[in-house]
Coordinates of C-alpha atoms and ligand atoms in Angstrom, one line a residue:
M259 CA 11.9 27.0 -20.4
K260 CA 10.7 23.5 -21.4
K261 CA 8.9 21.7 -18.6
I262 CA 10.1 18.4 -17.2
K263 CA 7.6 15.8 -18.3
V264 CA 6.9 13.3 -15.6
L265 CA 4.8 10.3 -16.4
S266 CA 3.4 8.5 -13.3
V267 CA 2.5 4.9 -14.0
F268 CA 0.4 2.9 -11.5
G269 CA -2.4 0.3 -11.5
T270 CA -3.5 -1.1 -8.1
R271 CA -5.3 0.5 -5.2
P272 CA -2.3 0.9 -2.9
E273 CA -0.1 2.4 -5.6
A274 CA -2.9 4.9 -6.5
I275 CA -3.4 5.9 -2.8
K276 CA 0.3 6.5 -2.4
M277 CA 0.9 8.2 -5.8
A278 CA -2.2 10.5 -5.7
P279 CA -0.7 13.1 -3.4
L280 CA 2.5 13.1 -5.4
V281 CA 0.6 13.5 -8.7
R282 CA -1.0 16.6 -7.2
T283 CA 2.2 18.0 -5.9
L284 CA 4.0 17.5 -9.2
A285 CA 1.1 19.1 -11.1
A286 CA 1.2 22.1 -8.8
D287 CA 4.9 22.9 -9.8
E288 CA 5.1 25.1 -12.8
R289 CA 8.5 23.6 -13.9
I290 CA 6.9 20.1 -14.2
E291 CA 4.3 18.7 -16.6
S292 CA 2.6 15.8 -14.8
V293 CA 1.0 13.1 -16.9
V294 CA -0.7 9.9 -15.5
C295 CA -1.0 6.5 -17.1
V296 CA -2.9 3.8 -15.2
T297 CA -2.6 0.2 -16.2
A298 CA -5.8 -0.5 -14.3
Q299 CA -4.3 -3.8 -13.0
H300 CA -7.2 -3.2 -10.6
R301 CA -10.3 -1.8 -12.2
Q302 CA -12.9 -1.0 -9.6
M303 CA -10.5 -0.7 -6.6
L304 CA -8.4 1.7 -8.7
D305 CA -11.3 3.8 -9.8
Q306 CA -12.4 4.2 -6.2
V307 CA -9.1 6.0 -5.5
L308 CA -9.0 8.0 -8.7
S309 CA -12.4 9.4 -7.9
A310 CA -11.6 10.1 -4.2
F311 CA -8.6 12.2 -5.3
S312 CA -10.2 13.6 -8.4
I313 CA -7.4 12.3 -10.7
V314 CA -8.3 11.8 -14.4
P315 CA -5.5 9.8 -16.1
Q316 CA -4.4 10.8 -19.6
Y317 CA -3.8 7.2 -20.4
D318 CA -5.7 4.1 -19.2
L319 CA -4.4 0.6 -20.4
N320 CA -7.4 -1.1 -18.8
I321 CA -5.6 -4.4 -18.5
M322 CA -7.4 -6.2 -15.7
Q323 CA -8.9 -9.7 -16.3
P324 CA -10.7 -11.9 -13.7
S325 CA -8.3 -14.1 -11.8
Q326 CA -5.4 -12.7 -13.9
T327 CA -2.0 -14.3 -13.9
L328 CA 1.2 -12.5 -13.1
S329 CA 2.4 -13.1 -16.7
S330 CA -0.7 -11.6 -18.2
I331 CA -0.4 -8.4 -16.0
T332 CA 3.2 -8.1 -17.0
V333 CA 2.7 -8.7 -20.8
R334 CA -0.3 -6.5 -21.0
T335 CA 1.4 -3.6 -19.2
L336 CA 4.6 -3.9 -21.3
T337 CA 2.6 -3.9 -24.6
G338 CA 0.3 -1.1 -23.5
L339 CA 3.1 1.1 -22.3
E340 CA 5.1 0.8 -25.5
R341 CA 2.6 3.0 -27.3
V342 CA 2.1 5.4 -24.4
L343 CA 5.8 6.0 -23.9
E344 CA 6.2 6.7 -27.6
E345 CA 3.3 9.1 -27.7
A346 CA 3.9 10.9 -24.4
G347 CA 7.8 11.0 -24.6
P348 CA 8.3 11.6 -20.9
D349 CA 11.6 12.8 -19.4
L350 CA 11.0 10.6 -16.4
V351 CA 8.7 7.7 -15.5
L352 CA 7.7 7.2 -11.9
V353 CA 6.6 3.9 -10.6
H354 CA 5.6 2.9 -7.0
G355 CA 6.4 0.0 -4.7
D356 CA 6.3 -3.6 -5.7
T357 CA 3.4 -4.7 -7.8
S358 CA 3.5 -6.3 -11.3
T359 CA 2.6 -2.9 -12.7
T360 CA 5.6 -1.4 -10.9
F361 CA 8.1 -3.9 -12.4
A362 CA 6.6 -4.0 -15.9
G363 CA 6.3 -0.1 -15.9
A364 CA 9.9 0.2 -15.0
L365 CA 10.9 -2.4 -17.6
A366 CA 9.0 -0.7 -20.3
A367 CA 10.6 2.7 -19.6
F368 CA 14.1 1.0 -19.4
Y369 CA 13.6 -0.5 -22.8
R370 CA 13.1 3.0 -24.2
K371 CA 16.1 4.3 -22.1
I372 CA 13.8 6.7 -20.2
P373 CA 15.0 7.2 -16.6
V374 CA 12.8 5.6 -13.9
G375 CA 12.1 7.0 -10.5
H376 CA 11.2 4.4 -7.9
V377 CA 8.9 5.7 -5.2
E378 CA 8.8 3.6 -2.0
A379 CA 12.2 2.0 -2.8
G380 CA 14.4 -0.2 -0.7
L381 CA 11.8 -2.2 1.3
R382 CA 13.1 -5.8 1.8
S383 CA 11.9 -8.9 3.5
F384 CA 14.9 -10.9 2.2
D385 CA 12.7 -13.8 1.2
K386 CA 12.0 -14.0 -2.5
Y387 CA 8.8 -15.9 -2.0
S388 CA 7.3 -13.8 0.8
P389 CA 5.7 -11.5 0.0
Y390 CA 5.3 -13.1 -3.4
P391 CA 5.9 -11.7 -6.1
E392 CA 6.5 -8.3 -4.4
E393 CA 10.0 -8.9 -3.0
A394 CA 11.2 -9.7 -6.5
N395 CA 9.3 -6.9 -8.1
R396 CA 10.8 -4.3 -5.9
R397 CA 14.3 -5.7 -6.2
L398 CA 14.0 -5.8 -10.0
T399 CA 12.6 -2.3 -10.1
G400 CA 15.5 -1.1 -8.0
V401 CA 18.0 -2.5 -10.6
L402 CA 16.2 -0.7 -13.4
A403 CA 15.6 2.6 -11.6
E404 CA 17.8 5.7 -11.9
L405 CA 16.3 7.6 -8.9
H406 CA 15.4 5.9 -5.7
F407 CA 13.0 7.4 -3.2
A408 CA 13.4 5.4 0.0
P409 CA 10.8 6.2 2.7
T410 CA 13.1 5.5 5.7
Q411 CA 16.7 5.3 6.7
Q412 CA 16.5 1.5 6.9
N413 CA 15.1 1.3 3.4
A414 CA 18.0 3.4 2.1
E415 CA 20.5 1.2 4.0
N416 CA 19.1 -1.9 2.3
L417 CA 19.7 -0.2 -1.1
R418 CA 23.3 0.9 -0.1
R419 CA 24.1 -2.7 0.9
E420 CA 23.1 -3.7 -2.6
G421 CA 25.4 -1.1 -4.0
T422 CA 22.9 1.6 -4.8
V423 CA 24.3 4.9 -3.7
K424 CA 23.6 7.3 -6.6
N425 CA 20.4 9.4 -6.6
L426 CA 19.3 7.8 -3.4
F427 CA 16.9 10.1 -1.4
I428 CA 15.2 9.5 2.0
T429 CA 11.8 11.0 1.7
G430 CA 9.3 9.5 4.1
N431 CA 6.3 7.5 2.7
T432 CA 3.7 9.4 0.6
V433 CA 1.0 7.4 2.4
I434 CA 1.4 9.7 5.4
D435 CA 0.9 12.7 3.1
A436 CA -2.4 11.1 1.9
L437 CA -3.5 10.4 5.5
H438 CA -3.2 14.0 6.4
T439 CA -5.9 14.8 3.9
T440 CA -8.3 11.9 4.4
V441 CA -8.9 11.6 8.2
Q442 CA -11.5 14.0 9.4
E443 CA -13.4 14.5 12.6
G444 CA -17.2 14.0 12.3
Y445 CA -16.7 12.1 9.1
R446 CA -19.9 10.5 7.6
F447 CA -19.2 7.1 5.9
E448 CA -20.3 6.3 2.3
Q449 CA -20.8 2.7 3.4
P450 CA -24.1 3.1 5.4
E451 CA -23.4 0.2 7.9
L452 CA -20.3 2.1 9.1
N453 CA -22.4 5.0 10.3
A454 CA -24.5 2.8 12.6
I455 CA -21.5 1.4 14.6
D456 CA -21.0 2.6 18.2
Y457 CA -17.3 3.1 18.0
A458 CA -16.9 4.3 21.6
G459 CA -18.9 1.4 23.1
R460 CA -17.8 -1.5 21.0
K461 CA -14.3 -2.9 20.2
V462 CA -14.2 -2.7 16.4
V463 CA -11.5 -4.8 14.7
L464 CA -10.6 -3.8 11.2
L465 CA -9.6 -6.9 9.2
T466 CA -8.1 -7.2 5.7
A467 CA -6.3 -10.1 4.0
H468 CA -5.5 -10.5 0.4
R469 CA -1.9 -11.6 -0.2
R470 CA -1.1 -14.1 -2.9
E471 CA 1.4 -16.0 -0.6
N472 CA -1.4 -16.4 1.9
Y473 CA -3.8 -18.1 -0.7
G474 CA -4.5 -21.7 0.5
Q475 CA -3.8 -22.9 4.0
P476 CA -2.7 -19.5 5.5
M477 CA -5.9 -17.8 4.4
E478 CA -7.9 -20.7 5.8
N479 CA -6.1 -20.3 9.1
I480 CA -6.7 -16.6 9.2
V481 CA -10.5 -17.0 8.5
S482 CA -10.7 -19.8 11.0
A483 CA -8.9 -17.7 13.7
V484 CA -11.2 -14.8 13.1
S485 CA -14.3 -17.1 13.3
E486 CA -13.1 -18.4 16.7
L487 CA -12.4 -14.9 18.0
A488 CA -15.7 -13.6 16.9
Q489 CA -17.5 -16.4 18.7
N490 CA -15.4 -15.9 21.9
Y491 CA -15.8 -12.1 21.9
P492 CA -19.4 -11.4 20.9
E493 CA -19.1 -7.9 22.2
A494 CA -16.4 -7.1 19.5
L495 CA -17.3 -6.3 15.9
F496 CA -15.0 -7.6 13.1
V497 CA -15.3 -5.4 10.0
Y498 CA -13.8 -7.0 6.9
P499 CA -13.8 -5.1 3.6
V500 CA -13.2 -8.0 1.3
H501 CA -10.7 -7.6 -1.6
L502 CA -12.3 -8.4 -5.0
S503 CA -9.9 -11.3 -5.8
P504 CA -12.3 -14.2 -6.5
Y505 CA -10.2 -16.5 -4.2
V506 CA -10.4 -14.1 -1.3
Q507 CA -14.1 -13.4 -1.8
Q508 CA -14.9 -17.1 -1.8
T509 CA -12.7 -17.9 1.3
A510 CA -14.0 -15.0 3.3
K511 CA -17.6 -15.8 2.6
A512 CA -17.2 -19.6 3.2
G513 CA -15.6 -19.1 6.6
L514 CA -17.2 -16.0 8.0
S515 CA -20.6 -15.3 6.6
G516 CA -23.4 -15.9 9.1
L517 CA -21.5 -14.8 12.1
P518 CA -23.5 -11.9 13.7
N519 CA -20.5 -9.8 14.7
V520 CA -18.5 -10.2 11.5
L521 CA -19.4 -7.6 8.9
L522 CA -18.2 -8.6 5.4
I523 CA -18.4 -5.6 3.1
P524 CA -17.1 -4.6 -0.3
P525 CA -13.8 -2.8 -0.6
L526 CA -14.0 0.6 0.9
G527 CA -13.2 3.9 -0.6
V528 CA -10.1 5.3 0.8
L529 CA -11.8 8.0 2.8
D530 CA -14.1 5.4 4.5
M531 CA -11.1 3.2 5.1
H532 CA -8.9 5.7 6.7
N533 CA -11.7 7.1 8.8
L534 CA -12.7 3.6 9.9
M535 CA -9.1 2.9 10.9
A536 CA -9.0 6.1 12.9
R537 CA -12.0 4.9 14.9
C538 CA -11.2 1.2 15.4
H539 CA -9.8 -0.6 18.4
L540 CA -7.4 -2.9 16.6
V541 CA -6.2 -3.8 13.1
M542 CA -5.6 -7.4 11.8
T543 CA -4.1 -7.4 8.4
D544 CA -1.7 -8.9 5.8
S545 CA -1.6 -5.6 4.0
G546 CA 1.6 -3.5 3.6
G547 CA -0.1 -0.1 3.5
L548 CA -2.1 -0.7 6.7
Q549 CA 1.1 -1.4 8.6
E550 CA 2.2 2.1 7.8
E551 CA -1.2 3.9 8.3
A552 CA -2.4 2.3 11.5
P553 CA 0.7 3.2 13.6
A554 CA 0.4 6.8 12.5
L555 CA -3.2 6.7 13.8
G556 CA -2.2 5.1 17.1
K557 CA -3.8 1.7 16.3
P558 CA -2.2 -1.6 17.3
V559 CA -1.7 -3.9 14.3
L560 CA -1.5 -7.7 14.3
V561 CA 0.3 -8.7 11.0
L562 CA -1.1 -11.9 9.5
R563 CA 2.2 -12.8 7.8
R564 CA 5.4 -14.6 8.6
E565 CA 7.6 -11.6 7.9
T566 CA 7.5 -7.9 7.2
E567 CA 9.5 -5.5 5.1
R568 CA 8.3 -2.8 7.4
P569 CA 10.3 -3.4 10.6
E570 CA 10.2 0.2 11.9
A571 CA 6.8 0.0 13.6
V572 CA 7.5 -3.5 14.9
E573 CA 10.6 -1.9 16.6
A574 CA 8.5 0.9 17.9
G575 CA 6.2 -1.7 19.5
T576 CA 2.9 -0.9 17.8
V577 CA 3.0 -3.7 15.2
L578 CA 3.3 -7.4 16.1
L579 CA 3.9 -10.2 13.7
A580 CA 1.1 -12.7 14.5
G581 CA 2.0 -15.2 11.7
T582 CA -0.4 -17.3 9.7
E583 CA -1.1 -20.1 12.1
R584 CA -4.5 -20.2 13.7
E585 CA -3.3 -20.6 17.3
G586 CA -0.7 -17.8 17.0
I587 CA -3.3 -15.4 15.6
V588 CA -5.9 -16.3 18.3
A589 CA -3.4 -16.0 21.1
A590 CA -2.1 -12.6 19.9
A591 CA -5.6 -11.2 19.6
R592 CA -6.8 -12.6 22.9
R593 CA -3.9 -10.9 24.7
L594 CA -5.0 -7.5 23.2
F595 CA -8.7 -8.2 24.1
D596 CA -8.0 -9.5 27.6
D597 CA -5.1 -7.3 28.8
P598 CA -5.8 -3.6 28.6
A599 CA -2.2 -2.8 29.5
A600 CA -0.9 -4.9 26.5
W601 CA -3.4 -3.0 24.2
K602 CA -2.4 0.4 25.6
A603 CA 1.3 -0.4 25.2
M604 CA 0.7 -0.9 21.4
S605 CA -1.7 2.1 21.0
H606 CA 0.6 5.0 21.1
A607 CA 0.9 6.9 17.8
V608 CA 4.3 6.6 16.1
N609 CA 5.3 8.0 12.7
P610 CA 8.4 6.1 11.6
Y611 CA 7.2 6.2 8.0
G612 CA 6.7 9.8 7.3
D613 CA 5.9 13.4 8.3
G614 CA 3.5 14.3 5.5
K615 CA 6.1 16.0 3.4
A616 CA 7.3 13.1 1.3
C617 CA 5.7 14.5 -1.9
S618 CA 7.4 17.8 -1.7
R619 CA 10.7 16.1 -1.0
I620 CA 10.3 13.8 -4.0
T621 CA 9.4 16.8 -6.2
R622 CA 12.4 18.8 -5.1
D623 CA 14.7 15.8 -5.7
I624 CA 13.3 15.4 -9.2
L625 CA 14.0 19.1 -9.9
Y626 CA 17.5 18.6 -8.5
Y627 CA 18.1 15.6 -10.7
F628 CA 17.2 17.7 -13.8
G629 CA 19.4 20.6 -12.6
C630 CA 16.5 23.0 -11.8
V631 CA 17.6 23.5 -8.1
S632 CA 21.0 23.4 -6.6
S633 CA 20.4 21.0 -3.7
P634 CA 18.1 18.0 -3.0
A635 CA 15.5 18.0 -0.3
S636 CA 16.8 17.4 3.2
D637 CA 16.3 13.8 4.4
F638 CA 13.2 12.6 6.2
A639 CA 14.1 11.9 9.9
P640 CA 11.4 10.4 12.0
F641 CA 12.3 11.7 15.5
Ligands
LIG747 C1 -2.1 -6.8 -6.3 C2 -0.6 -6.7 -6.1 C3 -0.2 -6.7 -4.6 C4 -0.9 -5.7 -3.9 C5 -2.4 -5.8 -4.1 C6 -3.1 -4.7 -3.4 C7 0.7 -7.9 -7.9 C8 1.3 -9.2 -8.3 N1 0.0 -7.9 -6.7 O1 -2.5 -8.1 -5.8 O2 1.2 -6.5 -4.6 O3 -0.7 -5.9 -2.5 O4 -2.7 -5.8 -5.5 O5 -4.5 -4.9 -3.3 O6 0.9 -6.9 -8.5 N2 -10.0 -7.7 -8.8 C9 -11.2 -7.1 -9.3 N3 -11.3 -5.8 -9.2 C10 -10.4 -5.0 -8.7 C11 -9.2 -5.5 -8.3 C12 -9.0 -6.9 -8.3 O7 -12.1 -7.8 -9.8 O8 -10.5 -3.7 -8.7 C13 -9.9 -9.2 -8.9 C14 -9.6 -9.7 -10.4 O9 -10.2 -10.9 -10.5 C15 -8.1 -9.8 -10.4 C16 -7.8 -10.3 -9.0 O10 -8.7 -9.6 -8.2 O11 -7.7 -10.7 -11.4 C17 -6.4 -10.2 -8.5 O12 -5.9 -8.9 -8.7 P1 -4.3 -8.8 -8.9 O13 -4.0 -7.3 -9.2 O14 -3.8 -9.8 -9.9 O15 -3.7 -9.2 -7.5 P2 -3.9 -8.7 -6.1 O16 -4.0 -9.9 -5.2 O17 -5.0 -7.7 -6.1
LIG748 N1 -7.7 0.3 1.5 C1 -8.9 0.9 1.1 N2 -10.0 0.1 1.1 C2 -10.1 -1.2 1.5 C3 -8.9 -1.8 1.9 C4 -7.7 -1.0 1.9 O1 -8.9 2.0 0.7 O2 -11.2 -1.8 1.5 C5 -6.5 1.1 1.5 C6 -5.6 1.0 2.7 O3 -6.0 2.1 3.6 C7 -4.2 1.3 2.2 C8 -4.3 0.5 0.9 O4 -5.6 0.4 0.5 O5 -4.0 2.6 1.9 C9 -3.6 -0.8 1.0 O6 -4.0 -1.6 0.0 P1 -3.9 -3.2 0.0 O7 -4.0 -3.7 1.3 O8 -4.8 -3.6 -1.1 O9 -2.4 -3.4 -0.6 P2 -1.0 -3.5 0.1 O10 -0.7 -2.3 0.8 O11 -0.9 -4.8 0.9 O12 0.0 -3.6 -1.1

């Protein structure tokens, strides 16, 4: 029997981390031929993930440019994929989430009338400009997609409200599948400074910030809040793996270098990152992925944004929206430093985003779509 050819297209660090376990699960099924095309919208940060999960893409569009614009990512992806889609001739194209690679990947497949499967479908902030451009990217991808893999019940509900009911599956988030393989007891870090930290004796705060809508005043506020906190809590250690965006690099260095308890380090490999998160006291971030990972590891999260498309962990009480104003961020962090009961209340592990079986559900749902099995996977239910 002819195999179903599934082409997974991704390009940034978070897409790669969340698609890696799925690529492996697809490749392990004898009814499926799994092919990978990376756009390399991120170059170094993508390669870190590919090497951690031993994925060698069949196609690499190598599109990244320094300080690239949204248009250039979209155009270069569309043009590059035209040839790949023609040559590979997949039965299905999978894209993930909400980046420019996601949207342009879905559009390129749609132009060739190849069905698109959208992994991590249905997240919504309901604000077109925040996160920007991600909210529009995921909506547009939803319009183009044929199969929708919603991580949670709420994500599926968002899609239903927009009229998407066909081929809508609730799978859990593949990032939880990835976490199951990366966090290890007794782990030795690749980044040498991380091995020297006394995790039991020191409050380690893991910080990341990179979002485009935070460029400018919000990022200045975040950096200034962290500087104040670092000076007020010298016993704490702030570890900030700084995203390679030139703007983020410059702002982080200008506001935080020279402080003895702020460690500015290059982007971490995913194994280092997940194991650091598992050992830290608190996470401060504007990242989407960290909002899903940290609750699963029982770590409180202060979200450095005005909104979130991931309300489940906020409702579970382990994630708090701290905003992007300096005073708000400082007050929220102070409370967690000064009030052990407040910290403890946010430190219980919850898994609203997945149970580690998202990839096998998605694989089964794909087989169902192509008529290879008689029923789809049962829905992910968190509790
Ligand atoms: C992108 C995604 C965002 C996602 C984020 C994850 C879009 C529009 N944005 O944002 O949704 O949350 O990735 O990190 O798709 N750079 C490097 N090397 C790298 C990666 C980036 O040098 O490995 C630098 C380049 O100068 C690049 C810049 O960072 O131009 C920005 O990268 P880009 O992908 O455009 O935007 P991100 O902010 O990373
Ligand atoms: N991550 C990583 N190294 C880092 C920072 C983040 O491996 O230095 C991982 C993190 O654990 C998560 C993903 O990258 O799995 C999130 O990526 P990012 O914050 O860049 O994007 P977002 O999730 O906001 O789209």
